[in-house]
């Protein structure tokens, strides 16, 4: 039995349908691609950028985030150094407890060392008042990690005698979950170290 030939018009009609379908799909794909390019270009034009020191382009949003981080980091360091060094016989326990929330074990180890050395016992015994006068912190960034150098000027009031000291401390900052009111900035001080402590005389204070 011979296989009947298909109608030539049916074959041509099927071919025409396939060609039209391919053309329509190509047009839709091209239109979508053009729209995506146009939309991306419009977003780029409506976005602001900043030029980095090495000439690379940084989205302004990222710049803003870094600026916000810097503000919070400086506030965090200011808060910590005030709590840790602005102490007297009536508030030292409360202030030190707050300070320990802002740092890791390196801060706790320093606190325990000072306690073992009798620093806080002398505070109670002689009714000393340790008052922070100024805090100056400088931040540095290296591959996404932040370090700081802080200069804290404080005075110790011994009644008839007031001595002024300059403390330079260093450490790093890492991001953690915010814990209000214990850690409102969501930062933690690590590798904290008191580098130098020197007594300032009257002449150096005037300078």
Short mmCIF file of C-alpha atoms in Angstrom, two decimals:
data_model
loop_
_atom_site.label_atom_id
_atom_site.label_comp_id
_atom_site.label_asym_id
_atom_site.label_seq_id
_atom_site.Cartn_x
_atom_site.Cartn_y
_atom_site.Cartn_z
CA UNK A 1 0.00 0.00 0.00
CA UNK A 2 1.50 3.35 -1.03
CA UNK A 3 1.89 6.15 1.53
CA UNK A 4 -0.18 9.08 0.36
CA UNK A 5 1.73 12.32 -0.20
CA UNK A 6 0.87 15.25 2.05
CA UNK A 7 -0.91 18.15 0.54
CA UNK A 8 1.69 20.68 -0.62
CA UNK A 9 -0.45 23.55 0.68
CA UNK A 10 -0.60 22.02 4.16
CA UNK A 11 3.18 21.68 4.23
CA UNK A 12 3.67 25.28 3.09
CA UNK A 13 1.14 26.48 5.66
CA UNK A 14 2.98 24.64 8.45
CA UNK A 15 6.34 26.05 7.31
CA UNK A 16 4.91 29.55 7.18
CA UNK A 17 3.55 29.18 10.71
CA UNK A 18 6.94 28.00 12.02
CA UNK A 19 8.74 30.91 10.31
CA UNK A 20 6.24 33.44 11.71
CA UNK A 21 6.57 31.96 15.20
CA UNK A 22 10.37 32.21 15.05
CA UNK A 23 10.21 35.81 13.77
CA UNK A 24 7.73 36.81 16.51
CA UNK A 25 9.89 35.21 19.21
CA UNK A 26 12.98 36.99 17.85
CA UNK A 27 11.15 40.33 17.82
CA UNK A 28 9.91 39.83 21.39
CA UNK A 29 13.38 38.85 22.56
CA UNK A 30 14.97 41.86 20.83
CA UNK A 31 12.34 44.20 22.26
CA UNK A 32 12.90 42.86 25.78
CA UNK A 33 16.67 43.23 25.42
CA UNK A 34 16.34 46.82 24.21
CA UNK A 35 14.00 47.61 27.12
CA UNK A 36 16.43 46.10 29.65
CA UNK A 37 19.33 48.13 28.25
CA UNK A 38 17.25 51.32 28.31
CA UNK A 39 16.02 50.67 31.84
CA UNK A 40 19.52 49.94 33.12
CA UNK A 41 20.84 53.08 31.48
CA UNK A 42 18.10 55.19 33.06
CA UNK A 43 18.87 53.79 36.49
CA UNK A 44 22.55 54.51 35.98
CA UNK A 45 21.82 58.08 34.92
CA UNK A 46 19.59 58.61 37.93
CA UNK A 47 22.22 57.24 40.33
CA UNK A 48 25.05 59.24 41.86
CA UNK A 49 28.63 58.05 42.02
CA UNK A 50 31.82 59.11 43.73
CA UNK A 51 35.40 58.75 42.55
CA UNK A 52 37.70 56.76 44.81
CA UNK A 53 41.33 57.77 45.38
CA UNK A 54 42.49 55.12 42.92
CA UNK A 55 40.14 56.42 40.20
CA UNK A 56 37.51 53.71 40.58
CA UNK A 57 33.82 54.59 40.71
CA UNK A 58 31.92 53.95 43.94
CA UNK A 59 28.09 54.17 44.19
CA UNK A 60 27.10 57.05 46.43
CA UNK A 61 24.99 54.65 48.48
CA UNK A 62 28.15 52.78 49.46
CA UNK A 63 29.88 56.05 50.28
CA UNK A 64 26.94 57.04 52.49
CA UNK A 65 27.07 53.70 54.28
CA UNK A 66 30.77 54.18 55.01
CA UNK A 67 30.13 57.71 56.26
CA UNK A 68 27.36 56.42 58.52
CA UNK A 69 29.68 53.68 59.80
CA UNK A 70 32.36 56.27 60.58
CA UNK A 71 29.90 58.39 62.58
CA UNK A 72 28.67 55.37 64.55
CA UNK A 73 32.21 54.06 65.09
CA UNK A 74 33.41 57.37 66.52
CA UNK A 75 30.32 57.57 68.74
CA UNK A 76 30.95 53.99 69.91
CA UNK A 77 34.58 54.75 70.78
CA UNK A 78 33.59 57.94 72.55
CA UNK A 79 30.98 56.06 74.58
CA UNK A 80 33.40 53.28 75.53
CA UNK A 81 36.25 55.53 76.62
CA UNK A 82 33.87 57.67 78.66
CA UNK A 83 32.47 54.63 80.45
CA UNK A 84 35.86 52.99 80.99
CA UNK A 85 37.87 56.00 82.15
CA UNK A 86 35.32 58.53 83.46
CA UNK A 87 34.91 56.92 86.88
CA UNK A 88 34.79 57.69 90.58
CA UNK A 89 33.93 55.82 93.77
CA UNK A 90 30.18 56.20 93.22
CA UNK A 91 29.85 55.19 89.55
CA UNK A 92 32.81 52.98 88.60
CA UNK A 93 30.95 49.66 88.87
CA UNK A 94 28.02 50.89 86.78
CA UNK A 95 30.24 52.56 84.17
CA UNK A 96 32.60 49.60 83.83
CA UNK A 97 29.67 47.21 83.41
CA UNK A 98 28.40 49.36 80.53
CA UNK A 99 31.91 49.56 79.02
CA UNK A 100 32.26 45.76 78.99
CA UNK A 101 29.22 45.51 76.71
CA UNK A 102 31.10 47.53 74.07
CA UNK A 103 34.21 45.34 73.82
CA UNK A 104 35.21 41.70 73.69
CA UNK A 105 37.46 39.66 75.98
CA UNK A 106 40.40 42.01 75.40
CA UNK A 107 38.52 44.74 77.27
CA UNK A 108 37.43 42.30 79.98
CA UNK A 109 41.03 41.11 80.43
CA UNK A 110 42.24 44.68 80.84
CA UNK A 111 39.52 45.34 83.40
CA UNK A 112 40.51 42.22 85.37
CA UNK A 113 44.18 43.23 85.23
CA UNK A 114 43.39 46.71 86.58
CA UNK A 115 41.25 45.16 89.30
CA UNK A 116 44.05 42.76 90.27
CA UNK A 117 46.51 45.68 90.34
CA UNK A 118 44.29 47.48 92.87
CA UNK A 119 43.30 50.37 90.61
CA UNK A 120 39.67 50.35 91.71
CA UNK A 121 40.52 49.70 95.36
CA UNK A 122 42.62 52.88 95.36
CA UNK A 123 39.71 54.68 93.74
CA UNK A 124 37.54 53.72 96.74
CA UNK A 125 40.22 54.08 99.41
CA UNK A 126 41.26 57.61 98.47
CA UNK A 127 37.94 58.79 96.99
CA UNK A 128 39.63 59.56 93.68
CA UNK A 129 37.76 61.17 90.81
CA UNK A 130 38.97 60.26 87.32
CA UNK A 131 37.43 62.62 84.76
CA UNK A 132 37.77 62.40 80.97
CA UNK A 133 38.58 65.76 79.40
CA UNK A 134 38.78 64.84 75.71
CA UNK A 135 38.64 61.86 73.38
CA UNK A 136 40.16 61.92 69.89
CA UNK A 137 39.79 58.79 67.74
CA UNK A 138 41.20 58.09 64.28
CA UNK A 139 39.81 55.27 62.14
CA UNK A 140 41.66 53.28 59.49
CA UNK A 141 40.25 50.77 57.00
CA UNK A 142 42.17 47.90 55.46
CA UNK A 143 40.33 45.42 53.22
CA UNK A 144 37.05 45.93 55.03
CA UNK A 145 38.48 45.68 58.57
CA UNK A 146 38.63 48.75 60.80
CA UNK A 147 41.24 49.73 63.37
CA UNK A 148 41.48 52.79 65.57
CA UNK A 149 43.90 54.89 67.57
CA UNK A 150 42.35 56.89 70.40
CA UNK A 151 43.96 59.62 72.46
CA UNK A 152 42.18 60.14 75.77
CA UNK A 153 43.06 63.03 78.05
CA UNK A 154 41.85 62.59 81.61
CA UNK A 155 42.59 64.01 85.03
CA UNK A 156 42.72 62.36 88.43
CA UNK A 157 41.51 64.52 91.28
CA UNK A 158 43.20 63.58 94.55
CA UNK A 159 41.67 66.44 96.50
CA UNK A 160 44.43 69.00 96.78
CA UNK A 161 46.28 67.60 93.75
CA UNK A 162 44.98 67.19 90.20
CA UNK A 163 47.15 65.29 87.73
CA UNK A 164 46.44 65.13 84.01
CA UNK A 165 47.32 62.13 81.82
CA UNK A 166 47.37 61.27 78.14
CA UNK A 167 46.44 57.71 77.20
CA UNK A 168 46.89 56.31 73.68
CA UNK A 169 44.97 53.12 73.03
CA UNK A 170 44.46 50.98 69.92
CA UNK A 171 42.14 48.23 68.76
CA UNK A 172 39.81 47.00 66.05
CA UNK A 173 36.10 47.29 65.42
CA UNK A 174 33.74 44.58 64.20
CA UNK A 175 30.03 44.70 63.45
CA UNK A 176 27.61 42.82 65.70
CA UNK A 177 23.87 42.86 66.32
CA UNK A 178 22.57 46.00 67.98
CA UNK A 179 21.54 45.53 71.59
CA UNK A 180 19.78 48.60 72.90
CA UNK A 181 20.62 50.12 75.33
CA UNK A 182 23.70 47.97 76.03
CA UNK A 183 25.25 48.26 72.57
CA UNK A 184 23.26 50.82 70.55
CA UNK A 185 25.75 51.13 67.67
CA UNK A 186 26.09 47.41 66.92
CA UNK A 187 29.90 47.48 67.12
CA UNK A 188 32.41 45.62 69.24
CA UNK A 189 35.94 46.64 70.22
CA UNK A 190 38.50 43.85 69.78
CA UNK A 191 42.26 43.61 70.40
CA UNK A 192 42.04 46.57 72.77
CA UNK A 193 45.38 47.68 74.14
CA UNK A 194 46.64 50.62 76.18
CA UNK A 195 49.80 51.59 74.34
CA UNK A 196 51.16 54.54 76.27
CA UNK A 197 50.22 56.51 79.37
CA UNK A 198 52.06 59.65 80.26
CA UNK A 199 51.59 62.41 82.76
CA UNK A 200 51.14 65.86 81.30
CA UNK A 201 52.75 68.82 83.02
CA UNK A 202 51.31 72.31 82.98
CA UNK A 203 53.43 73.39 79.99
CA UNK A 204 52.30 70.50 77.78
CA UNK A 205 48.67 71.17 78.71
CA UNK A 206 49.01 74.77 77.54
CA UNK A 207 50.39 73.59 74.19
#
